[in-house]
Tab-separated table of C-alpha atoms and ligand atoms in Angstrom:
chain	number	residue	atom	x	y	z
O	230	MET	CA	-15.895	-8.533	12.111
O	231	SER	CA	-18.503	-10.582	10.208
O	232	GLU	CA	-18.097	-13.508	8.686
O	233	LEU	CA	-17.874	-12.425	5.324
O	234	PHE	CA	-15.335	-10.482	5.883
O	235	LYS	CA	-13.191	-12.706	8.267
O	236	LYS	CA	-13.016	-15.316	5.139
O	237	SER	CA	-11.779	-12.898	2.682
O	238	LEU	CA	-9.117	-11.406	4.736
O	239	ASN	CA	-8.144	-14.983	5.233
O	240	LYS	CA	-8.787	-15.558	1.121
O	241	LYS	CA	-11.062	-18.367	1.491
O	242	ASN	CA	-12.546	-16.609	-1.290
O	243	PRO	CA	-16.427	-16.357	0.508
O	244	ILE	CA	-19.235	-16.511	-2.061
O	245	TRP	CA	-23.096	-15.287	-1.840
O	246	LEU	CA	-25.038	-13.765	-4.754
O	247	MET	CA	-26.811	-10.672	-5.572
O	248	ARG	CA	-30.430	-11.758	-6.194
O	249	GLN	CA	-29.745	-15.007	-4.553
O	250	ALA	CA	-33.382	-14.857	-3.609
O	251	GLY	CA	-35.748	-14.626	-6.415
O	252	ARG	CA	-37.525	-15.685	-9.035
O	253	TYR	CA	-35.079	-18.293	-10.980
O	254	LEU	CA	-36.178	-19.932	-7.327
O	255	PRO	CA	-40.002	-21.968	-7.578
O	256	GLU	CA	-39.745	-21.970	-3.953
O	257	TYR	CA	-39.477	-18.196	-4.129
O	258	GLN	CA	-42.427	-17.696	-6.678
O	259	GLU	CA	-44.813	-19.861	-4.600
O	260	VAL	CA	-44.111	-17.383	-1.811
O	261	ARG	CA	-44.425	-14.607	-4.700
O	262	LYS	CA	-47.910	-16.213	-5.988
O	263	LYS	CA	-49.645	-15.517	-3.040
O	264	GLN	CA	-48.064	-11.673	-2.406
O	265	LYS	CA	-50.099	-9.344	-4.548
O	266	ASN	CA	-48.051	-6.367	-3.938
O	267	PHE	CA	-44.557	-6.665	-3.965
O	268	ILE	CA	-43.753	-3.411	-0.852
O	269	ASN	CA	-46.628	-5.436	1.355
O	270	PHE	CA	-44.380	-8.561	0.500
O	271	CYS	CA	-41.335	-6.828	1.637
O	272	LEU	CA	-42.951	-5.950	4.807
O	273	ASP	CA	-44.577	-9.490	5.983
O	274	VAL	CA	-41.835	-10.385	8.511
O	275	ASN	CA	-42.334	-14.292	8.120
O	276	ALA	CA	-42.625	-13.874	4.457
O	277	ALA	CA	-39.111	-12.155	3.716
O	278	THR	CA	-37.383	-13.939	6.193
O	279	LYS	CA	-38.058	-17.348	4.378
O	280	VAL	CA	-37.526	-15.780	1.349
O	281	THR	CA	-34.385	-14.764	2.537
O	282	LEU	CA	-33.333	-18.370	3.690
O	283	GLN	CA	-34.088	-19.954	0.868
O	284	PRO	CA	-31.278	-20.116	-0.826
O	285	ILE	CA	-29.531	-20.695	2.131
O	286	GLN	CA	-31.152	-24.050	2.411
O	287	ARG	CA	-30.520	-24.593	-0.916
O	288	TYR	CA	-26.759	-23.842	-1.608
O	289	ASP	CA	-23.194	-23.816	0.775
O	290	LEU	CA	-23.179	-19.888	0.739
O	291	ASP	CA	-21.605	-17.465	3.122
O	292	ALA	CA	-24.096	-14.685	3.701
O	293	ALA	CA	-27.940	-13.858	3.267
O	294	ILE	CA	-29.016	-10.940	1.780
O	295	ILE	CA	-32.342	-9.648	3.767
O	296	PHE	CA	-35.433	-9.970	1.541
O	297	SER	CA	-36.686	-6.600	0.935
O	298	ASP	CA	-35.768	-3.431	-1.707
O	299	ILE	CA	-34.375	-0.518	-2.266
O	300	LEU	CA	-37.514	1.481	-3.172
O	301	VAL	CA	-39.133	0.717	0.488
O	302	ILE	CA	-37.094	4.578	0.992
O	303	PRO	CA	-39.670	6.538	-1.496
O	304	TYR	CA	-42.537	4.082	-0.127
O	305	ALA	CA	-41.763	5.377	3.900
O	306	LEU	CA	-41.212	8.829	2.547
O	307	GLY	CA	-44.516	8.581	1.249
O	308	GLN	CA	-44.225	8.266	-2.691
O	309	PRO	CA	-46.434	5.168	-3.935
O	310	VAL	CA	-44.305	2.309	-4.958
O	311	ASP	CA	-45.900	-0.239	-7.041
O	312	PHE	CA	-44.212	-3.248	-8.905
O	313	LYS	CA	-46.097	-4.187	-12.622
O	314	LYS	CA	-44.931	-7.297	-13.866
O	315	ASN	CA	-42.948	-7.291	-16.997
O	316	GLU	CA	-42.017	-3.500	-16.118
O	317	GLY	CA	-40.260	-3.803	-13.262
O	318	PRO	CA	-41.266	-0.488	-10.396
O	319	VAL	CA	-43.426	2.387	-10.948
O	320	LEU	CA	-43.783	4.831	-8.271
O	321	GLY	CA	-46.386	7.599	-8.116
O	322	ASP	CA	-45.707	11.150	-7.689
O	323	PHE	CA	-43.808	12.724	-4.701
O	324	GLU	CA	-44.415	15.640	-2.220
O	325	LEU	CA	-41.319	17.492	-1.358
O	326	ASN	CA	-43.479	18.933	2.144
O	327	THR	CA	-44.052	15.133	2.955
O	328	PHE	CA	-40.510	14.068	1.872
O	329	LYS	CA	-39.251	17.201	4.398
O	330	LYS	CA	-41.922	16.656	7.066
O	331	THR	CA	-41.105	12.897	7.597
O	332	GLN	CA	-39.778	12.330	10.940
O	333	ASP	CA	-37.417	10.026	11.947
O	334	LYS	CA	-39.617	7.805	14.324
O	335	GLU	CA	-42.536	7.733	11.779
O	336	PHE	CA	-40.216	6.613	9.207
O	337	ILE	CA	-38.509	3.960	11.371
O	338	LYS	CA	-42.355	2.968	12.106
O	339	LYS	CA	-43.320	1.998	8.431
O	340	LEU	CA	-40.261	0.001	7.817
O	341	LYS	CA	-40.444	-1.882	11.454
O	342	ASN	CA	-40.867	-5.242	9.513
O	343	VAL	CA	-37.595	-4.799	7.736
O	344	TYR	CA	-35.768	-4.613	10.701
O	345	LEU	CA	-38.010	-7.312	12.653
O	346	ALA	CA	-37.400	-9.815	9.931
O	347	ILE	CA	-33.302	-9.221	9.845
O	348	LYS	CA	-33.938	-9.832	13.403
O	349	LYS	CA	-35.989	-12.697	12.894
O	350	THR	CA	-33.679	-14.235	10.149
O	351	ARG	CA	-30.422	-13.395	12.284
O	352	LYS	CA	-31.847	-16.101	14.437
O	353	LEU	CA	-32.381	-18.467	12.358
O	354	LEU	CA	-29.534	-18.373	10.670
O	355	ASN	CA	-26.473	-19.900	11.156
O	356	LYS	CA	-23.604	-17.951	13.390
O	357	ARG	CA	-21.130	-18.750	10.220
O	358	ILE	CA	-23.261	-16.953	7.946
O	359	SER	CA	-23.128	-13.454	7.864
O	360	LEU	CA	-26.285	-11.041	7.169
O	361	ILE	CA	-26.000	-8.633	4.627
O	362	GLY	CA	-28.374	-5.641	5.380
O	363	PHE	CA	-28.657	-3.031	2.271
O	364	ALA	CA	-30.127	0.559	1.110
O	365	GLY	CA	-29.679	1.966	-2.403
O	366	SER	CA	-27.196	5.512	-2.643
O	367	PRO	CA	-28.777	8.360	-2.549
O	368	TRP	CA	-28.204	8.776	-6.264
O	369	THR	CA	-30.190	5.826	-7.127
O	370	ILE	CA	-32.709	6.873	-4.968
O	371	LEU	CA	-32.727	10.217	-6.566
O	372	VAL	CA	-33.565	8.192	-9.856
O	373	TYR	CA	-36.396	6.094	-8.538
O	374	VAL	CA	-37.536	9.268	-7.007
O	375	LEU	CA	-37.732	11.596	-9.606
O	376	ASN	CA	-37.999	9.521	-13.210
O	377	ARG	CA	-40.384	7.660	-11.271
O	378	LYS	CA	-39.484	4.202	-12.703
O	379	SER	CA	-36.004	2.362	-14.383
O	380	PRO	CA	-34.114	4.943	-16.435
O	381	LYS	CA	-33.355	4.998	-20.192
O	382	LYS	CA	-29.709	6.316	-20.686
O	383	ASN	CA	-29.772	10.179	-20.253
O	384	GLN	CA	-33.719	10.672	-19.547
O	385	VAL	CA	-33.287	11.572	-15.824
O	386	TYR	CA	-30.783	13.672	-16.302
O	387	LYS	CA	-33.616	16.385	-18.002
O	388	GLU	CA	-35.585	15.976	-14.702
O	389	VAL	CA	-32.875	17.026	-12.586
O	390	LEU	CA	-31.553	19.630	-14.405
O	391	LYS	CA	-35.119	20.464	-14.627
O	392	ASN	CA	-35.049	21.818	-11.204
O	393	THR	CA	-31.624	21.583	-9.888
O	394	LYS	CA	-32.678	22.928	-6.666
O	395	GLN	CA	-35.077	20.121	-6.298
O	396	ALA	CA	-33.056	17.534	-7.163
O	397	LYS	CA	-30.276	19.004	-4.554
O	398	GLU	CA	-32.721	19.287	-1.239
O	399	LEU	CA	-34.430	15.893	-2.127
O	400	LEU	CA	-30.582	13.993	-2.428
O	401	LYS	CA	-29.953	15.544	1.673
O	402	ILE	CA	-33.047	13.990	2.323
O	403	ILE	CA	-32.796	10.956	1.315
O	404	GLU	CA	-29.310	10.642	2.423
O	405	LYS	CA	-30.259	11.077	5.737
O	406	PHE	CA	-32.758	8.468	5.121
O	407	ILE	CA	-30.465	6.128	3.553
O	408	TYR	CA	-28.112	6.391	7.041
O	409	ILE	CA	-31.400	5.775	9.345
O	410	HIS	CA	-32.452	2.798	7.479
O	411	ILE	CA	-28.597	1.481	7.537
O	412	GLU	CA	-28.350	2.189	11.190
O	413	GLN	CA	-31.589	0.537	12.022
O	414	GLN	CA	-30.459	-2.549	10.058
O	415	ILE	CA	-27.466	-2.811	11.935
O	416	LYS	CA	-29.255	-2.314	15.219
O	417	ALA	CA	-31.534	-5.263	14.421
O	418	GLY	CA	-28.827	-7.979	13.219
O	419	ALA	CA	-27.213	-7.267	9.818
O	420	ASP	CA	-23.490	-7.425	10.248
O	421	THR	CA	-22.446	-6.408	6.617
O	422	ILE	CA	-23.915	-3.431	4.648
O	423	GLN	CA	-24.093	-2.978	1.014
O	424	LEU	CA	-24.981	0.124	-0.793
O	425	PHE	CA	-26.216	-0.202	-4.396
O	426	ASP	CA	-25.559	2.420	-6.970
O	427	SER	CA	-27.227	0.801	-9.721
O	428	TRP	CA	-27.221	4.079	-12.086
O	429	ALA	CA	-24.514	5.625	-10.649
O	430	GLY	CA	-23.101	4.960	-14.806
O	431	LEU	CA	-25.597	7.600	-15.618
O	432	ILE	CA	-23.564	10.456	-14.201
O	433	GLU	CA	-21.992	12.632	-16.338
O	434	LYS	CA	-18.027	12.383	-15.205
O	435	LYS	CA	-18.277	16.256	-14.067
O	436	HIS	CA	-21.334	15.446	-11.803
O	437	LEU	CA	-20.429	12.344	-10.400
O	438	ASP	CA	-18.608	13.417	-7.249
O	439	PHE	CA	-21.519	15.808	-6.415
O	440	PHE	CA	-24.173	12.768	-7.161
O	441	CYS	CA	-22.415	9.547	-5.792
O	442	PHE	CA	-18.590	10.120	-4.265
O	443	GLN	CA	-19.409	13.237	-1.849
O	444	PRO	CA	-23.145	11.993	-1.006
O	445	THR	CA	-21.833	8.051	-0.140
O	446	LYS	CA	-18.965	9.538	0.892
O	447	ARG	CA	-20.691	11.279	4.391
O	448	ILE	CA	-22.771	8.047	4.815
O	449	VAL	CA	-20.068	5.503	4.645
O	450	LYS	CA	-18.032	8.007	7.203
O	451	LYS	CA	-20.932	8.146	9.338
O	452	ILE	CA	-21.680	4.378	9.831
O	453	LYS	CA	-17.784	3.577	10.453
O	454	GLY	CA	-17.734	6.339	12.854
O	455	LYS	CA	-20.449	4.526	14.723
O	456	TYR	CA	-20.307	0.772	14.053
O	457	PRO	CA	-16.493	0.549	13.113
O	458	HIS	CA	-17.062	-3.411	13.158
O	459	ILE	CA	-19.371	-3.272	10.698
O	460	PRO	CA	-18.095	-3.343	6.545
O	461	ILE	CA	-19.496	-1.534	4.157
O	462	ILE	CA	-19.485	-2.641	0.110
O	463	CYS	CA	-20.155	-0.157	-2.218
O	464	PHE	CA	-21.511	-0.905	-5.631
O	465	PRO	CA	-21.246	1.878	-8.068
O	466	LYS	CA	-22.280	0.527	-11.002
O	467	GLY	CA	-21.194	1.390	-14.381
O	468	ILE	CA	-18.401	4.054	-13.556
O	469	GLY	CA	-15.523	2.392	-15.177
O	470	LYS	CA	-12.071	4.091	-14.268
O	471	LYS	CA	-13.773	6.128	-11.932
O	472	VAL	CA	-13.842	3.768	-9.572
O	473	VAL	CA	-10.489	3.907	-8.481
O	474	GLU	CA	-11.216	7.765	-7.914
O	475	PHE	CA	-14.653	6.523	-6.211
O	476	CYS	CA	-12.527	4.197	-3.538
O	477	ASN	CA	-9.982	6.678	-2.860
O	478	ILE	CA	-12.756	9.301	-2.135
O	479	VAL	CA	-15.160	6.784	-0.544
O	480	LYS	CA	-12.964	4.284	1.554
O	481	PRO	CA	-15.333	1.494	1.548
O	482	ASP	CA	-14.229	-1.990	3.218
O	483	GLY	CA	-15.467	-3.375	0.065
O	484	LEU	CA	-16.081	-2.505	-3.361
O	485	SER	CA	-18.096	-4.597	-5.404
O	486	ILE	CA	-17.422	-4.699	-9.197
O	487	ASP	CA	-19.400	-4.949	-12.894
O	488	SER	CA	-18.669	-7.491	-15.067
O	489	LYS	CA	-17.344	-4.385	-17.257
O	490	ILE	CA	-14.847	-2.884	-15.100
O	491	ASP	CA	-11.166	-3.774	-16.385
O	492	VAL	CA	-9.773	-6.121	-13.445
O	493	ASN	CA	-6.152	-5.520	-13.929
O	494	LEU	CA	-6.972	-1.836	-13.542
O	495	ILE	CA	-8.650	-2.579	-9.939
O	496	LEU	CA	-5.494	-4.464	-9.278
O	497	LYS	CA	-3.061	-2.166	-9.938
O	498	LYS	CA	-4.873	1.005	-8.565
O	499	ILE	CA	-7.282	-0.172	-5.691
O	500	ASP	CA	-5.698	0.402	-2.023
O	501	LYS	CA	-5.345	-3.605	-1.085
O	502	LYS	CA	-7.030	-3.028	2.085
O	503	ILE	CA	-10.415	-2.557	-0.187
O	504	ALA	CA	-12.037	-6.433	-0.322
O	505	ILE	CA	-12.702	-6.566	-4.247
O	506	GLN	CA	-16.423	-8.341	-5.149
O	507	GLY	CA	-17.850	-10.007	-8.084
O	508	GLY	CA	-17.551	-9.188	-11.235
O	509	MET	CA	-18.290	-12.156	-13.763
O	510	ASP	CA	-21.195	-11.346	-16.140
O	511	PRO	CA	-24.065	-13.181	-15.060
O	512	LYS	CA	-25.235	-14.160	-18.564
O	513	TYR	CA	-22.642	-16.901	-17.915
O	514	LEU	CA	-24.968	-18.615	-15.668
O	515	ASN	CA	-26.896	-19.247	-18.857
O	516	SER	CA	-23.718	-20.416	-20.959
O	517	LYS	CA	-22.113	-23.402	-21.500
O	518	LYS	CA	-20.768	-25.110	-18.091
O	519	LYS	CA	-17.147	-25.098	-19.529
O	520	LEU	CA	-17.496	-21.280	-20.421
O	521	MET	CA	-19.046	-20.818	-17.184
O	522	GLU	CA	-16.436	-22.354	-15.238
O	523	LYS	CA	-13.711	-20.716	-17.121
O	524	LYS	CA	-15.092	-17.301	-16.041
O	525	ILE	CA	-15.172	-18.341	-12.712
O	526	TYR	CA	-11.607	-19.215	-12.633
O	527	PHE	CA	-10.752	-15.825	-14.403
O	528	TYR	CA	-12.091	-13.574	-11.743
O	529	LEU	CA	-10.921	-16.493	-8.717
O	530	ASN	CA	-7.183	-16.481	-10.438
O	531	LYS	CA	-6.996	-12.700	-10.795
O	532	PHE	CA	-7.938	-11.854	-7.248
O	533	LYS	CA	-5.883	-15.061	-5.799
O	534	SER	CA	-3.313	-12.257	-3.649
O	535	ARG	CA	-6.427	-9.692	-2.598
O	536	ASN	CA	-8.757	-10.279	-0.126
O	537	TYR	CA	-11.894	-11.678	-2.656
O	538	ILE	CA	-15.387	-12.131	-2.446
O	539	PHE	CA	-17.189	-14.117	-4.871
O	540	ASN	CA	-20.249	-12.552	-6.528
O	541	LEU	CA	-21.670	-11.622	-9.727
O	542	GLY	CA	-21.458	-8.282	-11.943
O	543	HIS	CA	-24.917	-8.029	-11.459
O	544	GLY	CA	-27.942	-10.200	-10.120
O	545	VAL	CA	-28.913	-13.537	-10.655
O	546	PRO	CA	-31.086	-13.521	-14.145
O	547	LYS	CA	-34.410	-14.649	-13.404
O	548	GLU	CA	-33.702	-17.865	-16.411
O	549	THR	CA	-31.350	-19.110	-14.371
O	550	SER	CA	-31.820	-22.556	-13.674
O	551	PRO	CA	-31.034	-23.679	-9.250
O	552	LYS	CA	-29.277	-25.950	-10.600
O	553	THR	CA	-26.199	-23.895	-12.445
O	554	VAL	CA	-26.184	-22.265	-9.272
O	555	HIS	CA	-25.369	-24.858	-7.660
O	556	LYS	CA	-22.406	-25.757	-9.836
O	557	LEU	CA	-21.253	-22.350	-9.814
O	558	VAL	CA	-20.877	-22.728	-5.783
O	559	LYS	CA	-19.468	-26.154	-5.815
O	560	VAL	CA	-16.714	-24.638	-8.086
O	561	VAL	CA	-16.123	-21.579	-6.094
O	562	ARG	CA	-15.747	-23.932	-3.351
O	563	SER	CA	-13.282	-26.273	-4.958
O	564	PHE	CA	-11.012	-23.704	-5.991
O	565	SER	CA	-7.878	-23.430	-3.666
B	14	LIG	O1	-31.479	-11.943	-3.092
B	14	LIG	C1	-31.505	-10.452	-2.732
B	14	LIG	O2	-30.439	-9.910	-4.081
B	14	LIG	C2	-32.227	-9.504	-2.418
B	14	LIG	C3	-33.135	-8.740	-1.909
B	14	LIG	C4	-33.162	-7.248	-3.013
B	14	LIG	C5	-34.637	-7.006	-4.125
B	14	LIG	N1	-34.146	-5.734	-4.781
B	14	LIG	C6	-35.464	-8.128	-4.161
B	14	LIG	C7	-36.416	-8.108	-5.627
B	14	LIG	C8	-32.361	-6.518	-3.754
B	14	LIG	C9	-30.939	-6.548	-2.453
B	14	LIG	C10	-32.694	-5.797	-4.339
B	14	LIG	C11	-31.924	-4.236	-4.910
B	14	LIG	C12	-32.669	-3.327	-5.726
B	14	LIG	N2	-33.806	-3.376	-5.994
B	14	LIG	C13	-31.929	-2.705	-6.941
B	14	LIG	C14	-30.591	-2.691	-6.849
B	14	LIG	C15	-29.675	-3.649	-7.326
B	14	LIG	C16	-30.073	-4.138	-8.766
B	14	LIG	O3	-30.277	-4.555	-9.122
B	14	LIG	O4	-29.312	-3.115	-9.616
B	14	LIG	C17	-32.444	-1.904	-7.299
B	14	LIG	C18	-32.447	-1.359	-8.952
B	14	LIG	C19	-33.954	-2.266	-7.232
B	14	LIG	C20	-35.092	-1.979	-7.925
B	14	LIG	C21	-36.023	-3.262	-8.662
B	14	LIG	N3	-36.342	-3.791	-7.424
B	14	LIG	C22	-36.240	-3.160	-9.890
B	14	LIG	C23	-35.657	-2.620	-10.663
B	14	LIG	C24	-36.705	-4.156	-9.933
B	14	LIG	C25	-37.681	-5.385	-11.025
B	14	LIG	C26	-36.566	-5.588	-12.340
B	14	LIG	C27	-36.221	-6.828	-11.616
B	14	LIG	O5	-35.178	-7.044	-12.123
B	14	LIG	O6	-36.800	-7.683	-11.380
B	14	LIG	C28	-37.250	-4.446	-8.559
B	14	LIG	C29	-38.086	-5.890	-8.236
B	14	LIG	C30	-37.206	-7.000	-7.270
B	14	LIG	N4	-36.924	-6.368	-6.061
B	14	LIG	C31	-37.640	-8.597	-7.253
B	14	LIG	C32	-36.787	-8.990	-6.311
B	14	LIG	C33	-36.844	-10.290	-6.130
B	14	LIG	C34	-37.980	-8.959	-8.154
B	14	LIG	C35	-39.514	-9.173	-7.923
B	14	LIG	C36	-40.890	-9.957	-8.652
B	14	LIG	O7	-40.726	-11.296	-7.746
B	14	LIG	O8	-41.594	-9.781	-9.271
């Protein structure tokens, strides 16, 4: 089992943060400046390794997350992916036929530098620190493939419903390659996996089972079958009460929660075997220290009797002061 999960089983409140490597760190900005193209940055073994290790060198964290992006999957399936400043990701047109025809070997070759960066990072990383591999969940990848950028509410549905047959076909292909991508990350040395379903909250209730629960369940089941020692954390962001059904169906090892979720519902309805991760609204990183402390203690106290991994309800905002993250880690560490 990964160090991260061992610590959570021992009620030691391990901590890592989504987007712990990123724009709030000046040393990240230094590396970023030299990279024109974001996907090439993700595929630069030395740069990706360096940036993955930056937060670990600064803070006392229990896990590193490999520096990459969920959009390397559409990229490896032949869809152009670009990142525009202040706009986020912008994708080009996709070819269903290219998606269909992509061979496993070809896909793996395109992403081999992600796996090499994992291998390199693992070598440089202290054994007591976990290395998290990740992927987007099928729905969230489908959203980017069809919508070509981060969606506004409901806008994607039009795309999905316009051509349901195509959406279903795409979903199947995406699901297959997500599995392959995760498997390669495990083989390279990732000891924990996180699946990001950042846009699960856009799915209408009646479609949640088809677009979110079932595809995620199939991936989790397949990984568990082959790599039972690798814990999988799922982050179905924005689905509210439906996390209960999500957990009953998907059965992940860990559930990452967003800041809107009712923690009492989690305590009452989620199986104790499932570790709970995160929750605190990232906006408190930019509030008064006392208020941030209050919120940190709220989550630590609520989940005292559970296997809990401290994290946020979403990524570290880019305006965050690196000193604040230092304070946050200190507060979590001193809790007993
Ligand atoms: O430290 C880490 O968390 C590891 C690396 C990581 C990145 N993206 C690097 C990144 C991870 C785990 C992701 C996941 C990711 N990427 C998600 C799921 C999590 C979430 O945020 O909901 C999504 C939806 C994406 C797609 C994506 N990539 C967006 C929407 C953006 C732009 C907006 C933003 O938040 O910056 C990116 C770019 C990106 N990915 C950056 C980083 C550090 C910023 C790029 C830059 O330096 O300009």
